[in-house]
Coordinates of C-alpha atoms in Angstrom, one line a residue:
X1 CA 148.0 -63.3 146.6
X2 CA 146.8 -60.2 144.4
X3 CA 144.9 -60.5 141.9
X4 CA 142.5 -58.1 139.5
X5 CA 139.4 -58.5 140.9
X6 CA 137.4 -55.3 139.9
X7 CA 135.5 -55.5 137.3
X8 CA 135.9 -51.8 136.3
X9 CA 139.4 -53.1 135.5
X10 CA 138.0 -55.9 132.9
X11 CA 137.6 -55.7 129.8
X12 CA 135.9 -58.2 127.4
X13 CA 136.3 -58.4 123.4
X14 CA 135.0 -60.4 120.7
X15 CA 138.0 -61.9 118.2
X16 CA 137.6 -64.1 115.6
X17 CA 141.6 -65.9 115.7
X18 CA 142.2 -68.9 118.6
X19 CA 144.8 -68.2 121.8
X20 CA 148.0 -68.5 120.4
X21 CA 149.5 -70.1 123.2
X22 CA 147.3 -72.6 125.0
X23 CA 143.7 -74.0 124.9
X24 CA 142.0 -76.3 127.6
X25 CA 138.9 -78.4 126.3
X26 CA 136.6 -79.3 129.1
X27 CA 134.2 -82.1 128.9
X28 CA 131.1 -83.1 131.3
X29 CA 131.8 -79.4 132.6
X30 CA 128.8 -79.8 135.2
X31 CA 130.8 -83.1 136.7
X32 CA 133.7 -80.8 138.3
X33 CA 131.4 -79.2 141.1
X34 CA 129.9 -82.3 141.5
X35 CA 133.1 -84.3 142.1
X36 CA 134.3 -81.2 144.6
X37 CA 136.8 -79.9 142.1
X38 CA 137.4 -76.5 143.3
X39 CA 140.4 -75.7 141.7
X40 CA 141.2 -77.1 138.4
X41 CA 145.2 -76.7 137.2
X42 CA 146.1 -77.3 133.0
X43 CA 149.2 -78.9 131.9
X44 CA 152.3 -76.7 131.4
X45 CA 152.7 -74.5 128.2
X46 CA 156.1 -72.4 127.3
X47 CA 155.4 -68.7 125.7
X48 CA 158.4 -66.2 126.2
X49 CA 160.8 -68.8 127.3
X50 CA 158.7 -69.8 130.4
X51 CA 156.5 -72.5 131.5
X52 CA 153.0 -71.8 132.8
X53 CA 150.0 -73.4 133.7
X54 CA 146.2 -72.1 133.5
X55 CA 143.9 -72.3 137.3
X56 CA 140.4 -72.8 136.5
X57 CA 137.8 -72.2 139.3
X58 CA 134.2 -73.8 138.0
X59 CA 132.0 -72.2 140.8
X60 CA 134.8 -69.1 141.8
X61 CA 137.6 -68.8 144.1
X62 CA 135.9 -69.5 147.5
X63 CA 139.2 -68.4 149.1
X64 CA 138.6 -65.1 146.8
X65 CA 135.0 -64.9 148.6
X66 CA 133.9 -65.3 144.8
X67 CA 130.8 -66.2 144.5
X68 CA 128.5 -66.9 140.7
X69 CA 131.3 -66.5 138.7
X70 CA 134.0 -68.6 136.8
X71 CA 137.8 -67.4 138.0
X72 CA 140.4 -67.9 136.3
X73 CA 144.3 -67.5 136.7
X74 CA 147.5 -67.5 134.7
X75 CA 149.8 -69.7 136.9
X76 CA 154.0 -69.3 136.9
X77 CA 155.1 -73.4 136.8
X78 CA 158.6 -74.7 137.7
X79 CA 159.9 -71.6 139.5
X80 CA 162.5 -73.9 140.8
X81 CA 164.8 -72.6 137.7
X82 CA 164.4 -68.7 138.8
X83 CA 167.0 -67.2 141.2
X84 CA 165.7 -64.9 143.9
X85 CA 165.0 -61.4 142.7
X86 CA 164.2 -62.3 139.1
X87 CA 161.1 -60.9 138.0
X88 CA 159.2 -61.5 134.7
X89 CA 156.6 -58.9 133.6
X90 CA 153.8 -60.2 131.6
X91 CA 151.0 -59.2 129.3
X92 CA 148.4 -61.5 129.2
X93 CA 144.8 -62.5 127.7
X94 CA 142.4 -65.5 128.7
X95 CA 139.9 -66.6 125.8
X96 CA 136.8 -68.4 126.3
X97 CA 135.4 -70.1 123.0
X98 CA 131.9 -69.4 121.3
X99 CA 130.9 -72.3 119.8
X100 CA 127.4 -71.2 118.1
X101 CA 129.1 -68.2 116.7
X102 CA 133.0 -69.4 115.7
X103 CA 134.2 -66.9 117.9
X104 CA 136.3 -66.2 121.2
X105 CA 135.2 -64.0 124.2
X106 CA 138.7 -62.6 125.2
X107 CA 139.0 -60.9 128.9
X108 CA 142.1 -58.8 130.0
X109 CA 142.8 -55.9 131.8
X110 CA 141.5 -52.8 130.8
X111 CA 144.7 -50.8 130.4
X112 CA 146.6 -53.8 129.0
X113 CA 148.9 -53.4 132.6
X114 CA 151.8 -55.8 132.4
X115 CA 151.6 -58.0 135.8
X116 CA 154.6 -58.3 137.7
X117 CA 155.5 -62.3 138.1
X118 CA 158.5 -63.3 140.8
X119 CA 159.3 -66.2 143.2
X120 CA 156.6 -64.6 145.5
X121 CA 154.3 -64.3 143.5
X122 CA 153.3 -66.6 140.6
X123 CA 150.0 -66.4 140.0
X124 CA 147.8 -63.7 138.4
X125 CA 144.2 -63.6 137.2
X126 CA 140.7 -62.6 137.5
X127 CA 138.4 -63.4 140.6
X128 CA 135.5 -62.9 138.3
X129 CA 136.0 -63.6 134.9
X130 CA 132.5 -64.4 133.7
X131 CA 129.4 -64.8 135.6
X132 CA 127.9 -68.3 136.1
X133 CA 124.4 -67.3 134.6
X134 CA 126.4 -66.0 131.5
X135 CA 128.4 -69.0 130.9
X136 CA 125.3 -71.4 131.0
X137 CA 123.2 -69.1 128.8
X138 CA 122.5 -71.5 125.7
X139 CA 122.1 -68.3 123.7
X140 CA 125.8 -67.2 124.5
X141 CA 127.2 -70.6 123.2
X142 CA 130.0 -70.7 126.0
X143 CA 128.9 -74.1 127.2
X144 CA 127.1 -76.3 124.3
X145 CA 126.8 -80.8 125.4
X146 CA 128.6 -79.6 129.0
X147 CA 131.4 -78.6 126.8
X148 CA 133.6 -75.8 126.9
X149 CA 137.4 -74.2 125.8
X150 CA 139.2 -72.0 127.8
X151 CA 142.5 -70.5 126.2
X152 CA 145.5 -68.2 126.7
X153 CA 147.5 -65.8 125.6
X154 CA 151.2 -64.6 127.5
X155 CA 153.5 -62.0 126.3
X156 CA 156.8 -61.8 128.5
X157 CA 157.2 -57.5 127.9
X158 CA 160.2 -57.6 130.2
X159 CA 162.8 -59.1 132.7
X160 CA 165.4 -57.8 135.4
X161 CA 166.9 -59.3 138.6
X162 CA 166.1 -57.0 141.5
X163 CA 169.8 -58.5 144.2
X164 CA 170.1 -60.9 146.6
X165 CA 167.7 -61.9 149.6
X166 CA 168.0 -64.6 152.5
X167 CA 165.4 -66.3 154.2
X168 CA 165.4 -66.9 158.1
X169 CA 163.2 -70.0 159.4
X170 CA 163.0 -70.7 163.6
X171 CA 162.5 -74.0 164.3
X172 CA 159.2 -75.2 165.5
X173 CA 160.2 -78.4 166.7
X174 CA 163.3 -78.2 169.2
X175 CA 166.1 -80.8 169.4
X176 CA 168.9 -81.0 172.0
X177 CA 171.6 -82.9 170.9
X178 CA 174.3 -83.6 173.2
X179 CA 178.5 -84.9 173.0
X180 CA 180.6 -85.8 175.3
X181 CA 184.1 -85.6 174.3
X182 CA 187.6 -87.3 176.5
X183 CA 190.7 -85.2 176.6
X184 CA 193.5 -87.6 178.1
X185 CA 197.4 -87.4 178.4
X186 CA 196.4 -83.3 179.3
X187 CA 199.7 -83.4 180.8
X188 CA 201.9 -83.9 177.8
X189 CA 199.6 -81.7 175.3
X190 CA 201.9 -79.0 174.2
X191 CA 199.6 -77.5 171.9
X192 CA 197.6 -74.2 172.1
X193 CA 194.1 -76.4 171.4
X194 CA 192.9 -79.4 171.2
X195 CA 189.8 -80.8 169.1
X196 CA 187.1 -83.4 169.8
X197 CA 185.9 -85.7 166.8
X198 CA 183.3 -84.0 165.1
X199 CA 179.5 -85.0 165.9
X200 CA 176.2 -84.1 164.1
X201 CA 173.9 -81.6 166.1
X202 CA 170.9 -80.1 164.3
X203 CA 171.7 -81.4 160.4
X204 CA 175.5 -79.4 161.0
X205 CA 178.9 -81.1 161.9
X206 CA 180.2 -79.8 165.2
X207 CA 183.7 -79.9 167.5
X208 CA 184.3 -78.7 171.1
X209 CA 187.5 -77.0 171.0
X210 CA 189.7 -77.1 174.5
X211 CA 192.6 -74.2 175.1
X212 CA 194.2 -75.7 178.4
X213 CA 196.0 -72.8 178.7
X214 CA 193.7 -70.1 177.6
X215 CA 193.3 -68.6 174.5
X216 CA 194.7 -65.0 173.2
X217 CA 194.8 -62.3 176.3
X218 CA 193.7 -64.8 179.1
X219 CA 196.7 -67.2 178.0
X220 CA 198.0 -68.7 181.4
X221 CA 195.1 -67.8 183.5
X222 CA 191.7 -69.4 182.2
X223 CA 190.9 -72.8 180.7
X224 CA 189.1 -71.4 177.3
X225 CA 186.0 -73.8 175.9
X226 CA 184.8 -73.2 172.5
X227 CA 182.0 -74.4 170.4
X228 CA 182.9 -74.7 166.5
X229 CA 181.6 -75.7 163.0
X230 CA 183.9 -78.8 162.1
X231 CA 183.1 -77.7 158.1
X232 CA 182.6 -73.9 158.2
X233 CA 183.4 -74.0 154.5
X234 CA 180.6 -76.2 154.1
X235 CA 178.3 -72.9 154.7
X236 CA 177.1 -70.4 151.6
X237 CA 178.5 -67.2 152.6
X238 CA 175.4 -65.8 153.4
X239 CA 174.4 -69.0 155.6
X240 CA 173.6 -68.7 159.4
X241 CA 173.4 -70.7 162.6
X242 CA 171.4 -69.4 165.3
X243 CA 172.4 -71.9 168.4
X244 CA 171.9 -72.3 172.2
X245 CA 175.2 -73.7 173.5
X246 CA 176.0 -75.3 176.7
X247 CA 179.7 -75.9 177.6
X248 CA 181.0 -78.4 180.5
X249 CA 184.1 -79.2 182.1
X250 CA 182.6 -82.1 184.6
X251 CA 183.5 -82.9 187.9
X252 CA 184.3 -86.6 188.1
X253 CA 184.2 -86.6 191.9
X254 CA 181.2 -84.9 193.2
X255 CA 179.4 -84.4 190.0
X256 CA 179.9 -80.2 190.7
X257 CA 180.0 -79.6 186.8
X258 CA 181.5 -76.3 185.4
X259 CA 179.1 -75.2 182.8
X260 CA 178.6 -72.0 180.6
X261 CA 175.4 -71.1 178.8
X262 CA 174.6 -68.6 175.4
X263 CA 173.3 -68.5 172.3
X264 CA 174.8 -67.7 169.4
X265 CA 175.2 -67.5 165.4
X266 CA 177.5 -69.3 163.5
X267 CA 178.6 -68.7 160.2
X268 CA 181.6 -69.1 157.9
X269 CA 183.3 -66.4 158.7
X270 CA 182.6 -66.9 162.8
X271 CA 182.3 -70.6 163.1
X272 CA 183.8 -70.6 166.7
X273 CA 181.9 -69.4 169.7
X274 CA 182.6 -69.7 173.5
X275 CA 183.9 -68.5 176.3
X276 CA 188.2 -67.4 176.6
X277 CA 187.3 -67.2 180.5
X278 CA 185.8 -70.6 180.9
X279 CA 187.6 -71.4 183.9
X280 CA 190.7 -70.1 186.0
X281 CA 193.5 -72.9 185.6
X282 CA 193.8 -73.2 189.0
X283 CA 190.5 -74.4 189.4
X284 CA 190.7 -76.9 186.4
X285 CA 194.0 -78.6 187.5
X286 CA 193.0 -78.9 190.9
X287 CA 193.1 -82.4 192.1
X288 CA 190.8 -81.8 194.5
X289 CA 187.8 -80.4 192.3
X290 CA 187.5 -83.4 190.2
X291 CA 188.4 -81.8 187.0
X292 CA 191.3 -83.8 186.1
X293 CA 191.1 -87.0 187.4
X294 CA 194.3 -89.2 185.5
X295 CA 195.0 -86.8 183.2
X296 CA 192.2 -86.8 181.4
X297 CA 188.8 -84.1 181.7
X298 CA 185.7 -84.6 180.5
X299 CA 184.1 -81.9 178.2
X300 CA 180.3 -81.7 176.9
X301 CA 178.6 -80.1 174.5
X302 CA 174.3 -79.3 174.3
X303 CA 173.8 -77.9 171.2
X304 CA 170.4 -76.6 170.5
X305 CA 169.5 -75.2 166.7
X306 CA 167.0 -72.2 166.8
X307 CA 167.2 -70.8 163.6
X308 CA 169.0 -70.9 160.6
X309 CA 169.4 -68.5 158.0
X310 CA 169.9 -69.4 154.0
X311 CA 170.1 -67.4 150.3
X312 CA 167.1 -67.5 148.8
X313 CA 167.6 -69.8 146.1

């Protein structure tokens, strides 16, 4: 995460009117270190049609490397309503009450630069937004009984959706699922191809697809084995399947199983992958090879799920 963190780029004013937006009220201020509250997060607040929350760090961002200072950070909540590429630019101001004086210490960026908030990025701030020996100063009024109000001001200045995006995730943890499927009566099929039932693999329906007599140009030469989504309309259009498939036709004599081996993607428009030169037909219908053994064949499917690809929401 970026945040402002020079303090060139700060600058600090003295108002007399309250945040206009939000106001946190802390209590026992002392009792968050000591109960290891690092990070402290507000409720949600709505300014410019959004919801946000406020971060409050009592002893500094250690992940910042901040050290004797209070940070503090404007937080983006519920980006679960924002589409990809939708970007909100913001103005905003913290405040941090004066209680001896009736006044408000107000911190922003010196140039008043509008911060650029999207799915990516949601949180913006200061890494050093008043030093720890300032706030406790009794003379500065910031902290009076171990009390003390933070507050916040947020302008939204602009909006604008920047296109699509996708997101591709590998899978960490691999599972091979496996189906075994029986075509019988192979001698009175008189269509091009046949399905299996469809099986689950990897979260995604599945169906091994035989063409006993080939499929397109190798028609009446090769057995043709396919692998296909049993839903491909189930798929977004920008949705992919990244797949290690292994086909095979077993022997049910000696165990000498024809088998094929790739990976692939699968979306909706190519839901079907495999191999049109599976096997020579001579091979398959030979009685002697254990292919067909009573008319019926025996095909398998390992289906391993690599990757998968999805819209970013």
């Amino acid at each position: 995460m970026s945040f402002t963190n020079n303090i060139a780029d700060i600058t600090r004013s003295i108002v007399d009117a309250p945040p206009a937006h939000y106001v946190v009220k802390v209590q026992s201020f002392s009792l968050l270190a000591k109960n290891s509250i690092e990070r402290y997060e507000s409720g949600n607040f709505e300014a410019g049609g959004y919801k946000w929350k406020l971060a409050l760090y009592p002893n500094g961002n250690k992940r910042r490397n901040v050290m004797d200072h209070i940070s503090l950070y404007l937080l983006l909540d519920d980006t679960s309503s924002l589409h990809h590429g939708w970007e909100i630019y913001v103005y905003f101001r913290f405040f941090l009450y004066d209680q001896k004086n009736d006044n408000y210490l107000v911190v922003q960026d010196t140039v008043r630069k509008e911060r650029r908030f999207h799915k990516m990025k949601v949180e913006w701030g200061f890494d050093q937004f008043l030093p720890l020996k300032d706030f406790n100063l009794a003379s500065k009024g910031y902290l009076v009984d171990d009390t003390c109000a933070f507050g916040a001001e947020v302008f939204v200045c602009k909006e604008r959706s920047t296109g699509r995006g996708e997101c591709l995730v590998m899978m960490k943890e691999i599972i091979t699922y496996k189906h075994l499927y029986v075509f019988d009566n192979l001698s009175k099929l008189d269509s091009e191809c046949y399905d299996s039932k469809p099986f689950n693999a990897g979260n995604y329906k599945w169906k091994i697809k035989l063409y006993p007599k080939g499929k397109d140009v190798e028609m009446g030469n090769y057995l043709s084995l396919y692998l296909a989504l049993a839903d491909p309309s189930a798929l977004s259009p920008g949705s992919k399947i990244y797949a290690q498939i292994i086909l095979r036709i077993l022997d049910q004599k000696q165990a000498k199983h024809h088998f094929g081996k790739a990976n692939y993607w699968f979306s909706a428009s190519t839901h079907e992958n495999g191999a049109s030169r599976f096997m020579p037909i001579n091979n398959f219908t030979n009685q002697n090879l254990g292919y067909v053994v009573k008319d019926t064949c025996f095909a398998e499917a390992e289906v391993i799920v690599l990757g998968v690809v999805d819209d970013l929401p």
